[in-house]
Amino acid sequence: MHLVPAERAHHTTIDDHRACAAIEALGDPEQVAAWAARFALLGDPHRLAMLLCISGAGPISVTDLALATGMNATAVSQALRLLRAAGVVTGTRDGRVIRYQLADDTLRPLIALAAPAPADRGAGGGVGGGVGGGVGGEAQQADAI
């Protein structure tokens, strides 16, 4: 029980070695909180759709993101403001246009897992259509049944 913090030393345990292994796997609570915040950003279908588009297309404008996701430009701008504040995306000015790209490389593998398979690409239709298979994945679930 060498990893159990002093304030929890009086708690009972079934398997000491598993408790210690679990504490070791948990790691730094601040890191856990940081990852939870990243997952929260990915938990919104519209933000995830935008991140899929940014990841797949490279630097992209608000107008093009709005077209690709089926969202209006104001909603895209608001979501980008949140993603920028979280350090997930950055914008680069190109004349009067700002193009957005991923800034948090730790999210790339997660976004790649959420991307449609090559055969699924090209369906189009925005967040409720081709991007990610529908809000909440209903279309994918229906096909799997």
Tab-separated table of N, CA and C in Angstrom:
chain	number	residue	atom	x	y	z
A	1	MET	N	0.835	-1.186	0.000
A	1	MET	CA	0.000	0.000	0.000
A	1	MET	C	0.879	1.248	0.000
A	2	HIS	N	2.017	1.150	-0.657
A	2	HIS	CA	2.987	2.235	-0.654
A	2	HIS	C	2.523	3.483	-1.400
A	3	LEU	N	1.546	3.389	-2.310
A	3	LEU	CA	1.097	4.548	-3.075
A	3	LEU	C	-0.166	5.201	-2.508
A	4	VAL	N	-0.765	4.608	-1.519
A	4	VAL	CA	-2.000	5.157	-0.948
A	4	VAL	C	-1.666	6.424	-0.163
A	5	PRO	N	-2.321	7.543	-0.496
A	5	PRO	CA	-2.078	8.779	0.259
A	5	PRO	C	-2.460	8.601	1.725
A	6	ALA	N	-1.795	9.335	2.582
A	6	ALA	CA	-1.997	9.216	4.028
A	6	ALA	C	-3.459	9.413	4.416
A	7	GLU	N	-4.145	10.337	3.772
A	7	GLU	CA	-5.548	10.594	4.129
A	7	GLU	C	-6.480	9.437	3.772
A	8	ARG	N	-6.010	8.488	2.943
A	8	ARG	CA	-6.833	7.322	2.595
A	8	ARG	C	-6.281	6.023	3.167
A	9	ALA	N	-5.250	6.094	3.979
A	9	ALA	CA	-4.597	4.896	4.508
A	9	ALA	C	-5.528	4.056	5.367
A	10	HIS	N	-6.533	4.653	5.959
A	10	HIS	CA	-7.459	3.912	6.826
A	10	HIS	C	-8.568	3.198	6.039
A	11	HIS	N	-8.679	3.449	4.745
A	11	HIS	CA	-9.695	2.781	3.919
A	11	HIS	C	-9.363	1.298	3.769
A	12	THR	N	-10.404	0.488	3.677
A	12	THR	CA	-10.177	-0.941	3.479
A	12	THR	C	-9.870	-1.221	2.015
A	13	THR	N	-9.227	-2.347	1.774
A	13	THR	CA	-8.899	-2.761	0.415
A	13	THR	C	-9.050	-4.275	0.306
A	14	ILE	N	-9.321	-4.723	-0.888
A	14	ILE	CA	-9.407	-6.153	-1.154
A	14	ILE	C	-8.055	-6.661	-1.641
A	15	ASP	N	-7.520	-6.011	-2.657
A	15	ASP	CA	-6.238	-6.403	-3.246
A	15	ASP	C	-5.286	-5.209	-3.189
A	16	ASP	N	-4.380	-5.203	-2.252
A	16	ASP	CA	-3.450	-4.086	-2.065
A	16	ASP	C	-2.702	-3.740	-3.350
A	17	HIS	N	-2.210	-4.780	-4.039
A	17	HIS	CA	-1.411	-4.530	-5.239
A	17	HIS	C	-2.251	-3.902	-6.352
A	18	ARG	N	-3.534	-4.277	-6.443
A	18	ARG	CA	-4.401	-3.676	-7.468
A	18	ARG	C	-4.736	-2.226	-7.115
A	19	ALA	N	-4.933	-1.962	-5.845
A	19	ALA	CA	-5.189	-0.586	-5.409
A	19	ALA	C	-3.996	0.300	-5.754
A	20	CYS	N	-2.799	-0.181	-5.488
A	20	CYS	CA	-1.590	0.584	-5.804
A	20	CYS	C	-1.426	0.742	-7.324
A	21	ALA	N	-1.691	-0.309	-8.071
A	21	ALA	CA	-1.602	-0.228	-9.531
A	21	ALA	C	-2.614	0.775	-10.078
A	22	ALA	N	-3.806	0.818	-9.489
A	22	ALA	CA	-4.828	1.771	-9.927
A	22	ALA	C	-4.407	3.198	-9.620
A	23	ILE	N	-3.832	3.422	-8.455
A	23	ILE	CA	-3.357	4.758	-8.086
A	23	ILE	C	-2.239	5.189	-9.029
A	24	GLU	N	-1.347	4.264	-9.359
A	24	GLU	CA	-0.256	4.572	-10.282
A	24	GLU	C	-0.801	4.894	-11.679
A	25	ALA	N	-1.807	4.143	-12.126
A	25	ALA	CA	-2.404	4.375	-13.441
A	25	ALA	C	-3.116	5.720	-13.496
A	26	LEU	N	-3.681	6.138	-12.381
A	26	LEU	CA	-4.393	7.411	-12.324
A	26	LEU	C	-3.453	8.580	-12.549
A	27	GLY	N	-2.290	8.527	-11.958
A	27	GLY	CA	-1.312	9.590	-12.165
A	27	GLY	C	-1.708	10.897	-11.503
A	28	ASP	N	-1.262	11.976	-12.095
A	28	ASP	CA	-1.459	13.326	-11.566
A	28	ASP	C	-2.909	13.771	-11.763
A	29	PRO	N	-3.604	14.146	-10.690
A	29	PRO	CA	-5.000	14.598	-10.812
A	29	PRO	C	-5.167	15.806	-11.740
A	30	GLU	N	-4.155	16.664	-11.828
A	30	GLU	CA	-4.235	17.813	-12.737
A	30	GLU	C	-4.227	17.356	-14.195
A	31	GLN	N	-3.455	16.314	-14.486
A	31	GLN	CA	-3.448	15.752	-15.841
A	31	GLN	C	-4.800	15.126	-16.169
A	32	VAL	N	-5.392	14.454	-15.200
A	32	VAL	CA	-6.719	13.859	-15.397
A	32	VAL	C	-7.727	14.959	-15.715
A	33	ALA	N	-7.667	16.054	-14.973
A	33	ALA	CA	-8.582	17.175	-15.207
A	33	ALA	C	-8.357	17.793	-16.590
A	34	ALA	N	-7.105	17.903	-16.998
A	34	ALA	CA	-6.804	18.470	-18.320
A	34	ALA	C	-7.370	17.589	-19.433
A	35	TRP	N	-7.213	16.264	-19.291
A	35	TRP	CA	-7.768	15.352	-20.301
A	35	TRP	C	-9.292	15.372	-20.278
A	36	ALA	N	-9.886	15.473	-19.108
A	36	ALA	CA	-11.345	15.553	-19.022
A	36	ALA	C	-11.842	16.793	-19.767
A	37	ALA	N	-11.121	17.892	-19.659
A	37	ALA	CA	-11.494	19.108	-20.387
A	37	ALA	C	-11.376	18.889	-21.899
A	38	ARG	N	-10.332	18.182	-22.334
A	38	ARG	CA	-10.192	17.886	-23.771
A	38	ARG	C	-11.351	17.015	-24.256
A	39	PHE	N	-11.682	15.989	-23.468
A	39	PHE	CA	-12.790	15.121	-23.858
A	39	PHE	C	-14.106	15.891	-23.886
A	40	ALA	N	-14.281	16.845	-22.978
A	40	ALA	CA	-15.500	17.658	-22.972
A	40	ALA	C	-15.612	18.458	-24.270
A	41	LEU	N	-14.489	18.962	-24.763
A	41	LEU	CA	-14.512	19.688	-26.034
A	41	LEU	C	-14.939	18.772	-27.181
A	42	LEU	N	-14.478	17.526	-27.132
A	42	LEU	CA	-14.826	16.563	-28.186
A	42	LEU	C	-16.242	16.018	-28.023
A	43	GLY	N	-16.840	16.216	-26.854
A	43	GLY	CA	-18.158	15.650	-26.559
A	43	GLY	C	-19.307	16.349	-27.249
A	44	ASP	N	-19.074	17.520	-27.794
A	44	ASP	CA	-20.126	18.243	-28.515
A	44	ASP	C	-20.045	17.875	-29.999
A	45	PRO	N	-21.141	17.401	-30.598
A	45	PRO	CA	-21.084	16.956	-31.997
A	45	PRO	C	-20.655	18.044	-32.974
A	46	HIS	N	-21.050	19.288	-32.721
A	46	HIS	CA	-20.681	20.365	-33.640
A	46	HIS	C	-19.193	20.691	-33.544
A	47	ARG	N	-18.670	20.756	-32.322
A	47	ARG	CA	-17.230	21.017	-32.176
A	47	ARG	C	-16.420	19.859	-32.743
A	48	LEU	N	-16.870	18.625	-32.497
A	48	LEU	CA	-16.163	17.479	-33.052
A	48	LEU	C	-16.187	17.514	-34.577
A	49	ALA	N	-17.321	17.859	-35.149
A	49	ALA	CA	-17.415	17.962	-36.612
A	49	ALA	C	-16.432	19.010	-37.128
A	50	MET	N	-16.365	20.139	-36.440
A	50	MET	CA	-15.434	21.186	-36.859
A	50	MET	C	-13.987	20.703	-36.766
A	51	LEU	N	-13.660	20.005	-35.683
A	51	LEU	CA	-12.301	19.501	-35.524
A	51	LEU	C	-11.963	18.437	-36.567
A	52	LEU	N	-12.937	17.620	-36.926
A	52	LEU	CA	-12.719	16.652	-38.009
A	52	LEU	C	-12.413	17.384	-39.311
A	53	CYS	N	-13.171	18.442	-39.582
A	53	CYS	CA	-12.949	19.221	-40.806
A	53	CYS	C	-11.592	19.902	-40.789
A	54	ILE	N	-11.251	20.533	-39.678
A	54	ILE	CA	-9.967	21.226	-39.569
A	54	ILE	C	-8.821	20.229	-39.710
A	55	SER	N	-8.954	19.085	-39.075
A	55	SER	CA	-7.916	18.065	-39.148
A	55	SER	C	-7.764	17.535	-40.570
A	56	GLY	N	-8.879	17.328	-41.248
A	56	GLY	CA	-8.831	16.744	-42.587
A	56	GLY	C	-8.480	17.717	-43.694
A	57	ALA	N	-8.833	19.004	-43.501
A	57	ALA	CA	-8.640	19.978	-44.575
A	57	ALA	C	-7.434	20.874	-44.365
A	58	GLY	N	-6.895	20.899	-43.168
A	58	GLY	CA	-5.818	21.830	-42.893
A	58	GLY	C	-6.384	23.209	-42.599
A	59	PRO	N	-5.562	24.242	-42.721
A	59	PRO	CA	-6.044	25.590	-42.401
A	59	PRO	C	-7.295	25.932	-43.211
A	60	ILE	N	-8.367	26.297	-42.498
A	60	ILE	CA	-9.661	26.498	-43.141
A	60	ILE	C	-10.360	27.698	-42.524
A	61	SER	N	-11.129	28.411	-43.325
A	61	SER	CA	-11.820	29.620	-42.887
A	61	SER	C	-13.154	29.299	-42.219
A	62	VAL	N	-13.685	30.275	-41.513
A	62	VAL	CA	-14.995	30.134	-40.873
A	62	VAL	C	-16.052	29.834	-41.931
A	63	THR	N	-16.012	30.540	-43.046
A	63	THR	CA	-16.999	30.347	-44.112
A	63	THR	C	-16.985	28.921	-44.631
A	64	ASP	N	-15.793	28.389	-44.858
A	64	ASP	CA	-15.676	27.022	-45.371
A	64	ASP	C	-16.068	25.985	-44.320
A	65	LEU	N	-15.750	26.268	-43.050
A	65	LEU	CA	-16.183	25.370	-41.969
A	65	LEU	C	-17.703	25.359	-41.855
A	66	ALA	N	-18.320	26.526	-41.990
A	66	ALA	CA	-19.779	26.606	-41.923
A	66	ALA	C	-20.403	25.783	-43.044
A	67	LEU	N	-19.868	25.904	-44.241
A	67	LEU	CA	-20.371	25.129	-45.376
A	67	LEU	C	-20.196	23.629	-45.136
A	68	ALA	N	-19.005	23.245	-44.686
A	68	ALA	CA	-18.700	21.827	-44.506
A	68	ALA	C	-19.552	21.183	-43.412
A	69	THR	N	-19.800	21.905	-42.319
A	69	THR	CA	-20.510	21.323	-41.180
A	69	THR	C	-22.014	21.533	-41.225
A	70	GLY	N	-22.485	22.447	-42.083
A	70	GLY	CA	-23.908	22.758	-42.119
A	70	GLY	C	-24.333	23.704	-41.006
A	71	MET	N	-23.364	24.265	-40.308
A	71	MET	CA	-23.642	25.231	-39.237
A	71	MET	C	-23.627	26.635	-39.830
A	72	ASN	N	-24.217	27.605	-39.099
A	72	ASN	CA	-24.099	28.978	-39.586
A	72	ASN	C	-22.765	29.557	-39.117
A	73	ALA	N	-22.315	30.598	-39.804
A	73	ALA	CA	-20.994	31.166	-39.542
A	73	ALA	C	-20.868	31.701	-38.124
A	74	THR	N	-21.947	32.241	-37.566
A	74	THR	CA	-21.900	32.766	-36.197
A	74	THR	C	-21.643	31.638	-35.199
A	75	ALA	N	-22.327	30.516	-35.371
A	75	ALA	CA	-22.122	29.367	-34.471
A	75	ALA	C	-20.710	28.823	-34.614
A	76	VAL	N	-20.189	28.780	-35.831
A	76	VAL	CA	-18.814	28.320	-36.063
A	76	VAL	C	-17.838	29.254	-35.357
A	77	SER	N	-18.044	30.562	-35.498
A	77	SER	CA	-17.154	31.529	-34.851
A	77	SER	C	-17.176	31.388	-33.332
A	78	GLN	N	-18.353	31.182	-32.773
A	78	GLN	CA	-18.457	31.018	-31.317
A	78	GLN	C	-17.737	29.753	-30.861
A	79	ALA	N	-17.916	28.670	-31.593
A	79	ALA	CA	-17.240	27.416	-31.231
A	79	ALA	C	-15.728	27.563	-31.383
A	80	LEU	N	-15.284	28.251	-32.424
A	80	LEU	CA	-13.851	28.468	-32.619
A	80	LEU	C	-13.262	29.324	-31.500
A	81	ARG	N	-14.036	30.277	-31.019
A	81	ARG	CA	-13.565	31.107	-29.907
A	81	ARG	C	-13.292	30.227	-28.684
A	82	LEU	N	-14.195	29.286	-28.409
A	82	LEU	CA	-14.014	28.349	-27.297
A	82	LEU	C	-12.807	27.442	-27.536
A	83	LEU	N	-12.680	26.910	-28.731
A	83	LEU	CA	-11.564	26.021	-29.063
A	83	LEU	C	-10.227	26.753	-29.022
A	84	ARG	N	-10.235	28.025	-29.448
A	84	ARG	CA	-9.022	28.841	-29.367
A	84	ARG	C	-8.628	29.098	-27.915
A	85	ALA	N	-9.617	29.448	-27.085
A	85	ALA	CA	-9.347	29.717	-25.667
A	85	ALA	C	-8.791	28.485	-24.968
A	86	ALA	N	-9.213	27.302	-25.406
A	86	ALA	CA	-8.729	26.050	-24.822
A	86	ALA	C	-7.381	25.622	-25.398
A	87	GLY	N	-6.885	26.345	-26.402
A	87	GLY	CA	-5.600	26.006	-27.002
A	87	GLY	C	-5.653	24.861	-27.985
A	88	VAL	N	-6.853	24.524	-28.442
A	88	VAL	CA	-7.021	23.393	-29.354
A	88	VAL	C	-6.763	23.812	-30.803
A	89	VAL	N	-7.151	25.028	-31.164
A	89	VAL	CA	-6.920	25.535	-32.515
A	89	VAL	C	-6.238	26.895	-32.435
A	90	THR	N	-5.588	27.255	-33.515
A	90	THR	CA	-5.033	28.598	-33.663
A	90	THR	C	-5.483	29.132	-35.011
A	91	GLY	N	-5.513	30.445	-35.118
A	91	GLY	CA	-5.879	31.079	-36.370
A	91	GLY	C	-4.704	31.842	-36.944
A	92	THR	N	-4.598	31.804	-38.261
A	92	THR	CA	-3.569	32.549	-38.972
A	92	THR	C	-4.260	33.468	-39.969
A	93	ARG	N	-3.948	34.752	-39.865
A	93	ARG	CA	-4.562	35.730	-40.764
A	93	ARG	C	-3.943	35.608	-42.147
A	94	ASP	N	-4.824	35.604	-43.156
A	94	ASP	CA	-4.424	35.577	-44.557
A	94	ASP	C	-5.214	36.692	-45.235
A	95	GLY	N	-4.669	37.917	-45.172
A	95	GLY	CA	-5.426	39.074	-45.648
A	95	GLY	C	-6.581	39.356	-44.702
A	96	ARG	N	-7.807	39.320	-45.223
A	96	ARG	CA	-8.993	39.558	-44.397
A	96	ARG	C	-9.568	38.270	-43.823
A	97	VAL	N	-8.991	37.142	-44.184
A	97	VAL	CA	-9.513	35.831	-43.776
A	97	VAL	C	-8.608	35.238	-42.702
A	98	ILE	N	-9.229	34.618	-41.710
A	98	ILE	CA	-8.463	33.870	-40.713
A	98	ILE	C	-8.702	32.391	-40.986
A	99	ARG	N	-7.619	31.654	-41.095
A	99	ARG	CA	-7.692	30.216	-41.329
A	99	ARG	C	-7.293	29.505	-40.042
A	100	TYR	N	-8.065	28.491	-39.678
A	100	TYR	CA	-7.866	27.786	-38.413
A	100	TYR	C	-7.237	26.421	-38.651
A	101	GLN	N	-6.324	26.047	-37.742
A	101	GLN	CA	-5.665	24.743	-37.792
A	101	GLN	C	-5.556	24.207	-36.369
A	102	LEU	N	-5.339	22.889	-36.272
A	102	LEU	CA	-5.177	22.268	-34.959
A	102	LEU	C	-3.887	22.757	-34.312
A	103	ALA	N	-3.959	23.021	-33.010
A	103	ALA	CA	-2.785	23.449	-32.261
A	103	ALA	C	-2.401	22.426	-31.198
A	104	ASP	N	-3.334	21.575	-30.819
A	104	ASP	CA	-3.099	20.590	-29.756
A	104	ASP	C	-2.875	19.224	-30.401
A	105	ASP	N	-1.606	18.867	-30.576
A	105	ASP	CA	-1.274	17.610	-31.250
A	105	ASP	C	-1.716	16.378	-30.472
A	106	THR	N	-1.983	16.523	-29.170
A	106	THR	CA	-2.432	15.361	-28.397
A	106	THR	C	-3.832	14.925	-28.814
A	107	LEU	N	-4.582	15.809	-29.473
A	107	LEU	CA	-5.931	15.450	-29.910
A	107	LEU	C	-5.959	14.770	-31.272
A	108	ARG	N	-4.898	14.896	-32.049
A	108	ARG	CA	-4.905	14.330	-33.408
A	108	ARG	C	-5.286	12.846	-33.447
A	109	PRO	N	-4.706	11.992	-32.585
A	109	PRO	CA	-5.094	10.574	-32.642
A	109	PRO	C	-6.571	10.343	-32.294
A	110	LEU	N	-7.099	11.128	-31.352
A	110	LEU	CA	-8.515	10.976	-30.997
A	110	LEU	C	-9.414	11.416	-32.146
A	111	ILE	N	-9.056	12.520	-32.773
A	111	ILE	CA	-9.841	13.015	-33.908
A	111	ILE	C	-9.759	12.007	-35.055
A	112	ALA	N	-8.580	11.430	-35.259
A	112	ALA	CA	-8.422	10.422	-36.316
A	112	ALA	C	-9.318	9.212	-36.063
A	113	LEU	N	-9.463	8.817	-34.800
A	113	LEU	CA	-10.354	7.694	-34.477
A	113	LEU	C	-11.810	8.018	-34.787
A	114	ALA	N	-12.176	9.286	-34.666
A	114	ALA	CA	-13.554	9.697	-34.908
A	114	ALA	C	-13.843	9.925	-36.392
A	115	ALA	N	-12.793	10.018	-37.200
A	115	ALA	CA	-12.972	10.278	-38.629
A	115	ALA	C	-13.631	9.091	-39.310
A	116	PRO	N	-14.467	9.370	-40.323
A	116	PRO	CA	-15.098	8.265	-41.051
A	116	PRO	C	-14.062	7.470	-41.837
A	117	ALA	N	-14.351	6.206	-42.030
A	117	ALA	CA	-13.485	5.365	-42.855
A	117	ALA	C	-13.509	5.905	-44.278
A	118	PRO	N	-12.450	5.673	-45.068
A	118	PRO	CA	-12.407	6.215	-46.434
A	118	PRO	C	-13.647	5.894	-47.259
A	119	ALA	N	-14.243	4.724	-47.102
A	119	ALA	CA	-15.435	4.364	-47.874
A	119	ALA	C	-16.645	5.196	-47.461
A	120	ASP	N	-16.639	5.723	-46.214
A	120	ASP	CA	-17.754	6.517	-45.718
A	120	ASP	C	-17.664	7.973	-46.119
A	121	ARG	N	-16.513	8.416	-46.584
A	121	ARG	CA	-16.319	9.831	-46.917
A	121	ARG	C	-17.097	10.190	-48.154
A	122	GLY	N	-17.440	11.463	-48.224
A	122	GLY	CA	-18.123	11.965	-49.402
A	122	GLY	C	-19.627	11.950	-49.278
A	123	ALA	N	-20.173	11.481	-48.153
A	123	ALA	CA	-21.624	11.476	-47.997
A	123	ALA	C	-22.175	12.882	-47.858
A	124	GLY	N	-21.370	13.826	-47.274
A	124	GLY	CA	-21.788	15.223	-47.144
A	124	GLY	C	-22.969	15.383	-46.233
A	125	GLY	N	-23.498	16.601	-46.206
A	125	GLY	CA	-24.722	16.825	-45.473
A	125	GLY	C	-24.555	17.463	-44.122
A	126	GLY	N	-23.339	17.821	-43.708
A	126	GLY	CA	-23.165	18.537	-42.455
A	126	GLY	C	-23.207	17.628	-41.246
A	127	VAL	N	-23.393	18.251	-40.077
A	127	VAL	CA	-23.322	17.531	-38.813
A	127	VAL	C	-24.362	16.443	-38.730
A	128	GLY	N	-25.539	16.662	-39.225
A	128	GLY	CA	-26.579	15.644	-39.156
A	128	GLY	C	-26.498	14.643	-40.280
A	129	GLY	N	-25.576	14.852	-41.221
A	129	GLY	CA	-25.492	13.967	-42.380
A	129	GLY	C	-24.203	13.197	-42.412
A	130	GLY	N	-23.244	13.650	-43.240
A	130	GLY	CA	-22.064	12.864	-43.488
A	130	GLY	C	-20.940	13.018	-42.485
A	131	VAL	N	-20.871	14.114	-41.753
A	131	VAL	CA	-19.752	14.316	-40.840
A	131	VAL	C	-19.968	13.483	-39.594
A	132	GLY	N	-19.210	12.434	-39.441
A	132	GLY	CA	-19.277	11.613	-38.240
A	132	GLY	C	-20.468	10.690	-38.177
A	133	GLY	N	-21.255	10.581	-39.240
A	133	GLY	CA	-22.360	9.629	-39.261
A	133	GLY	C	-23.602	10.100	-38.544
A	134	GLY	N	-23.737	11.406	-38.318
A	134	GLY	CA	-24.949	11.910	-37.668
A	134	GLY	C	-24.697	12.280	-36.229
A	135	VAL	N	-25.490	13.192	-35.739
A	135	VAL	CA	-25.352	13.625	-34.356
A	135	VAL	C	-25.657	12.447	-33.447
A	136	GLY	N	-24.691	12.096	-32.607
A	136	GLY	CA	-24.871	10.986	-31.685
A	136	GLY	C	-24.635	9.630	-32.319
A	137	GLY	N	-24.362	9.572	-33.632
A	137	GLY	CA	-24.044	8.314	-34.284
A	137	GLY	C	-25.255	7.428	-34.561
A	138	GLU	N	-26.459	8.023	-34.646
A	138	GLU	CA	-27.658	7.206	-34.859
A	138	GLU	C	-27.593	6.420	-36.147
A	139	ALA	N	-27.051	7.046	-37.201
A	139	ALA	CA	-27.010	6.366	-38.489
A	139	ALA	C	-26.097	5.141	-38.420
A	140	GLN	N	-24.959	5.276	-37.761
A	140	GLN	CA	-24.053	4.137	-37.638
A	140	GLN	C	-24.667	3.038	-36.804
A	141	GLN	N	-25.378	3.386	-35.741
A	141	GLN	CA	-26.008	2.386	-34.895
A	141	GLN	C	-27.085	1.649	-35.661
A	142	ALA	N	-27.852	2.359	-36.481
A	142	ALA	CA	-28.928	1.721	-37.238
A	142	ALA	C	-28.351	0.722	-38.239
A	143	ASP	N	-27.224	1.103	-38.892
A	143	ASP	CA	-26.596	0.212	-39.848
A	143	ASP	C	-26.019	-1.024	-39.183
A	144	ALA	N	-25.602	-0.898	-37.937
A	144	ALA	CA	-24.966	-2.008	-37.242
A	144	ALA	C	-25.973	-3.051	-36.756
A	145	ILE	N	-27.220	-2.692	-36.680
A	145	ILE	CA	-28.239	-3.608	-36.129
A	145	ILE	C	-28.702	-4.604	-37.152
